[in-house]
GROMACS .gro file of C-alpha atoms in nm:
model
  204
    1MET     CA    1  12.078  11.424  16.431
    2VAL     CA    2  12.014  11.052  16.387
    3LYS     CA    3  11.754  10.917  16.629
    4LYS     CA    4  11.845  10.618  16.846
    5VAL     CA    5  11.613  10.321  16.891
    6ILE     CA    6  11.679  10.026  17.122
    7GLY     CA    7  11.545   9.683  17.035
    8LEU     CA    8  11.511   9.491  17.362
    9LEU     CA    9  11.478   9.113  17.330
   10GLY     CA   10  11.329   8.932  17.629
   11SER     CA   11  11.347   8.586  17.475
   12PRO     CA   12  11.648   8.356  17.535
   13LEU     CA   13  11.623   8.233  17.175
   14PRO     CA   14  11.828   8.459  16.943
   15GLU     CA   15  11.666   8.318  16.630
   16GLY     CA   16  11.324   8.230  16.773
   17ASN     CA   17  10.984   8.365  16.678
   18THR     CA   18  11.006   8.664  16.912
   19ALA     CA   19  11.352   8.755  16.782
   20GLN     CA   20  11.234   8.737  16.422
   21LEU     CA   21  10.945   8.973  16.489
   22LEU     CA   22  11.178   9.211  16.668
   23GLU     CA   23  11.429   9.200  16.381
   24ARG     CA   24  11.159   9.299  16.133
   25ALA     CA   25  11.047   9.584  16.359
   26VAL     CA   26  11.397   9.722  16.409
   27GLN     CA   27  11.467   9.688  16.037
   28GLY     CA   28  11.165   9.908  15.979
   29ALA     CA   29  11.309  10.166  16.218
   30ARG     CA   30  11.646  10.145  16.038
   31ASP     CA   31  11.483  10.194  15.702
   32ALA     CA   32  11.309  10.502  15.840
   33GLY     CA   33  11.653  10.648  15.917
   34CYS     CA   34  11.710  10.551  16.279
   35GLU     CA   35  12.019  10.407  16.444
   36VAL     CA   36  11.923  10.082  16.616
   37GLU     CA   37  12.095   9.888  16.893
   38LEU     CA   38  11.971   9.538  16.969
   39ILE     CA   39  12.001   9.428  17.333
   40PRO     CA   40  11.926   9.062  17.415
   41VAL     CA   41  11.851   9.069  17.788
   42THR     CA   42  11.967   8.712  17.848
   43ASN     CA   43  12.316   8.801  17.721
   44LEU     CA   44  12.366   9.051  18.002
   45ASN     CA   45  12.540   8.973  18.331
   46PHE     CA   46  12.340   9.133  18.610
   47GLN     CA   47  12.162   9.061  18.936
   48GLY     CA   48  11.803   9.127  19.028
   49CYS     CA   49  11.726   9.430  19.244
   50GLN     CA   50  11.860   9.383  19.599
   51GLU     CA   51  11.661   9.675  19.746
   52LYS     CA   52  11.970   9.850  19.877
   53PHE     CA   53  11.799  10.186  19.805
   54PHE     CA   54  12.128  10.344  19.698
   55CYS     CA   55  11.938  10.484  19.398
   56ARG     CA   56  11.709  10.680  19.630
   57ASP     CA   57  11.984  10.941  19.660
   58HIS     CA   58  12.206  10.862  19.362
   59GLU     CA   59  12.164  10.846  18.984
   60THR     CA   60  12.288  10.490  18.958
   61CYS     CA   61  12.271  10.151  19.130
   62ILE     CA   62  12.512  10.026  19.395
   63LEU     CA   63  12.543   9.691  19.213
   64ASP     CA   64  12.839   9.693  18.975
   65ASP     CA   65  12.733   9.483  18.677
   66ASP     CA   66  12.625   9.520  18.314
   67MET     CA   67  12.338   9.749  18.409
   68GLN     CA   68  12.591  10.027  18.460
   69GLN     CA   69  12.642  10.030  18.082
   70ILE     CA   70  12.269   9.993  18.013
   71TYR     CA   71  12.143  10.296  18.207
   72PRO     CA   72  12.309  10.562  17.987
   73LYS     CA   73  12.170  10.395  17.673
   74PHE     CA   74  11.817  10.418  17.814
   75VAL     CA   75  11.871  10.780  17.914
   76GLU     CA   76  11.983  10.876  17.565
   77MET     CA   77  11.757  10.661  17.346
   78ASN     CA   78  11.476  10.821  17.150
   79SER     CA   79  11.245  10.518  17.143
   80LEU     CA   80  11.221  10.152  17.242
   81ILE     CA   81  11.091   9.835  17.080
   82LEU     CA   82  11.046   9.561  17.339
   83ALA     CA   83  10.976   9.202  17.231
   84THR     CA   84  10.910   8.905  17.458
   85PRO     CA   85  10.719   8.581  17.482
   86VAL     CA   86  10.462   8.527  17.756
   87MET     CA   87  10.583   8.304  18.038
   88THR     CA   88  10.354   8.200  18.326
   89MET     CA   89  10.107   8.472  18.223
   90GLY     CA   90  10.377   8.736  18.258
   91VAL     CA   91  10.714   8.832  18.113
   92PRO     CA   92  11.018   8.600  18.146
   93GLY     CA   93  11.204   8.621  18.476
   94THR     CA   94  11.527   8.763  18.334
   95LEU     CA   95  11.339   9.042  18.157
   96LYS     CA   96  11.141   9.119  18.473
   97SER     CA   97  11.462   9.136  18.677
   98PHE     CA   98  11.603   9.372  18.414
   99MET     CA   99  11.298   9.598  18.448
  100ASP     CA  100  11.320   9.588  18.827
  101ARG     CA  101  11.672   9.730  18.811
  102PHE     CA  102  11.525  10.050  18.666
  103GLN     CA  103  11.443  10.162  19.019
  104VAL     CA  104  11.726  10.402  18.934
  105PHE     CA  105  11.483  10.580  18.698
  106PHE     CA  106  11.187  10.536  18.934
  107MET     CA  107  11.359  10.703  19.227
  108ALA     CA  108  11.482  10.992  19.015
  109LYS     CA  109  11.141  11.055  18.860
  110TYR     CA  110  10.900  10.992  19.146
  111CYS     CA  111  11.104  11.043  19.463
  112ARG     CA  112  11.356  11.315  19.379
  113LYS     CA  113  11.136  11.468  19.106
  114GLN     CA  114  11.442  11.488  18.881
  115PRO     CA  115  11.387  11.253  18.584
  116LEU     CA  116  11.703  11.116  18.427
  117VAL     CA  117  11.558  11.170  18.080
  118SER     CA  118  11.577  11.530  17.959
  119SER     CA  119  11.263  11.705  17.841
  120ASP     CA  120  11.414  11.735  17.491
  121THR     CA  121  11.480  11.361  17.470
  122MET     CA  122  11.144  11.282  17.627
  123ALA     CA  123  10.960  11.455  17.341
  124GLY     CA  124  10.849  11.195  17.089
  125ARG     CA  125  11.001  10.911  17.293
  126ASN     CA  126  10.774  10.616  17.224
  127GLY     CA  127  10.763  10.242  17.278
  128ILE     CA  128  10.631   9.945  17.085
  129PHE     CA  129  10.545   9.623  17.263
  130ILE     CA  130  10.573   9.296  17.069
  131CYS     CA  131  10.454   8.988  17.254
  132ILE     CA  132  10.378   8.628  17.157
  133SER     CA  133  10.192   8.358  17.344
  134GLY     CA  134  10.160   7.988  17.285
  135MET     CA  135   9.813   7.988  17.437
  136ASP     CA  136   9.506   8.140  17.275
  137ILE     CA  137   9.301   8.270  17.568
  138PRO     CA  138   9.154   8.620  17.613
  139GLU     CA  139   9.353   8.728  17.921
  140VAL     CA  140   9.695   8.596  17.819
  141PHE     CA  141   9.842   8.941  17.749
  142VAL     CA  142   9.692   9.123  18.050
  143GLY     CA  143   9.985   9.062  18.287
  144PRO     CA  144  10.263   9.135  18.035
  145LYS     CA  145  10.093   9.456  17.918
  146LEU     CA  146  10.053   9.589  18.272
  147THR     CA  147  10.419   9.521  18.345
  148VAL     CA  148  10.543   9.676  18.021
  149ARG     CA  149  10.321   9.982  18.056
  150ALA     CA  150  10.462  10.039  18.405
  151PHE     CA  151  10.818   9.998  18.275
  152PHE     CA  152  10.758  10.239  17.987
  153ASP     CA  153  10.616  10.494  18.230
  154ILE     CA  154  10.916  10.465  18.462
  155ILE     CA  155  11.161  10.529  18.177
  156ASP     CA  156  10.949  10.810  18.028
  157CYS     CA  157  10.855  10.624  17.713
  158GLN     CA  158  10.499  10.651  17.580
  159TYR     CA  159  10.323  10.321  17.504
  160ARG     CA  160  10.268  10.395  17.136
  161ASP     CA  161  10.178  10.065  16.970
  162GLU     CA  162  10.169   9.689  17.013
  163LEU     CA  163  10.174   9.363  16.821
  164LEU     CA  164  10.025   9.078  17.022
  165VAL     CA  165  10.032   8.732  16.867
  166ASN     CA  166   9.858   8.445  17.042
  167GLY     CA  167   9.815   8.083  16.935
  168MET     CA  168  10.185   8.029  16.867
  169ASP     CA  169  10.149   7.666  16.976
  170ARG     CA  170   9.940   7.632  16.662
  171ILE     CA  171  10.142   7.862  16.435
  172ARG     CA  172  10.476   7.729  16.563
  173ASP     CA  173  10.695   7.903  16.300
  174ILE     CA  174  10.639   8.276  16.255
  175ARG     CA  175  10.788   8.251  15.906
  176THR     CA  176  10.464   8.087  15.797
  177ARG     CA  177  10.289   8.415  15.879
  178PRO     CA  178  10.446   8.682  15.658
  179ASP     CA  179  10.152   8.907  15.744
  180LEU     CA  180  10.270   8.923  16.105
  181LEU     CA  181  10.631   8.984  16.003
  182ASP     CA  182  10.512   9.263  15.773
  183ALA     CA  183  10.303   9.409  16.056
  184ALA     CA  184  10.611   9.421  16.280
  185TYR     CA  185  10.810   9.593  16.005
  186LYS     CA  186  10.540   9.854  15.947
  187LYS     CA  187  10.513   9.934  16.316
  188GLY     CA  188  10.889   9.977  16.342
  189TYR     CA  189  10.896  10.194  16.031
  190ALA     CA  190  10.612  10.411  16.159
  191LEU     CA  191  10.798  10.459  16.487
  192GLY     CA  192  11.115  10.561  16.305
  193ALA     CA  193  10.928  10.791  16.069
  194SER     CA  194  10.760  10.968  16.361
  195LEU     CA  195  11.101  11.028  16.518
  196ALA     CA  196  11.237  11.166  16.193
  197ALA     CA  197  10.936  11.397  16.160
  198ALA     CA  198  10.975  11.517  16.520
  199GLY     CA  199  11.336  11.609  16.447
  200GLN     CA  200  11.250  11.836  16.157
  201PRO     CA  201  11.243  12.211  16.219
  202SER     CA  202  10.900  12.368  16.199
  203VAL     CA  203  10.819  12.576  15.891
  204LYS     CA  204  10.637  12.904  15.951
   0.00000   0.00000   0.00000
């Protein structure tokens, strides 16, 4: 069975530096034999969490928007590659609102003790975090990493690997750094290869 990987783009720029790194990573996963779906968060029509708490007792959200089509994809996916720029020492607001809507998964896992992700799908379900920052200061990725780690935990996705690129105000165009594009590709390929290996029957 072909493994499914989601590439989640948190940047509003479809051809920007973040998007180019993500494209290399998902191409690596494709080349390793995975089926990839790219989801640009800013293309979705959805509201932030309204704290209605409908999801406390139900497996979905009371808000009827594009998230209703997103939830099943995140239940069924085998791994996730999330790419975003740093904004105000965190992740962009639209991406954060997207993550907040996964209270559906939080309530199922932590409150009802009935995770939406099956144990079979959960096995080998990993995430890669790609993040760029214009600034070059030591703590610039602390906030984004904490947020993404929490999100990965909520959706039952192990934080497997990361590619953190600071100093983008100096680099400006990621195409001038083929080493970073190659690094993104290799991480995506390794993710896809691990999924393929996990899907092979054991030999005794």
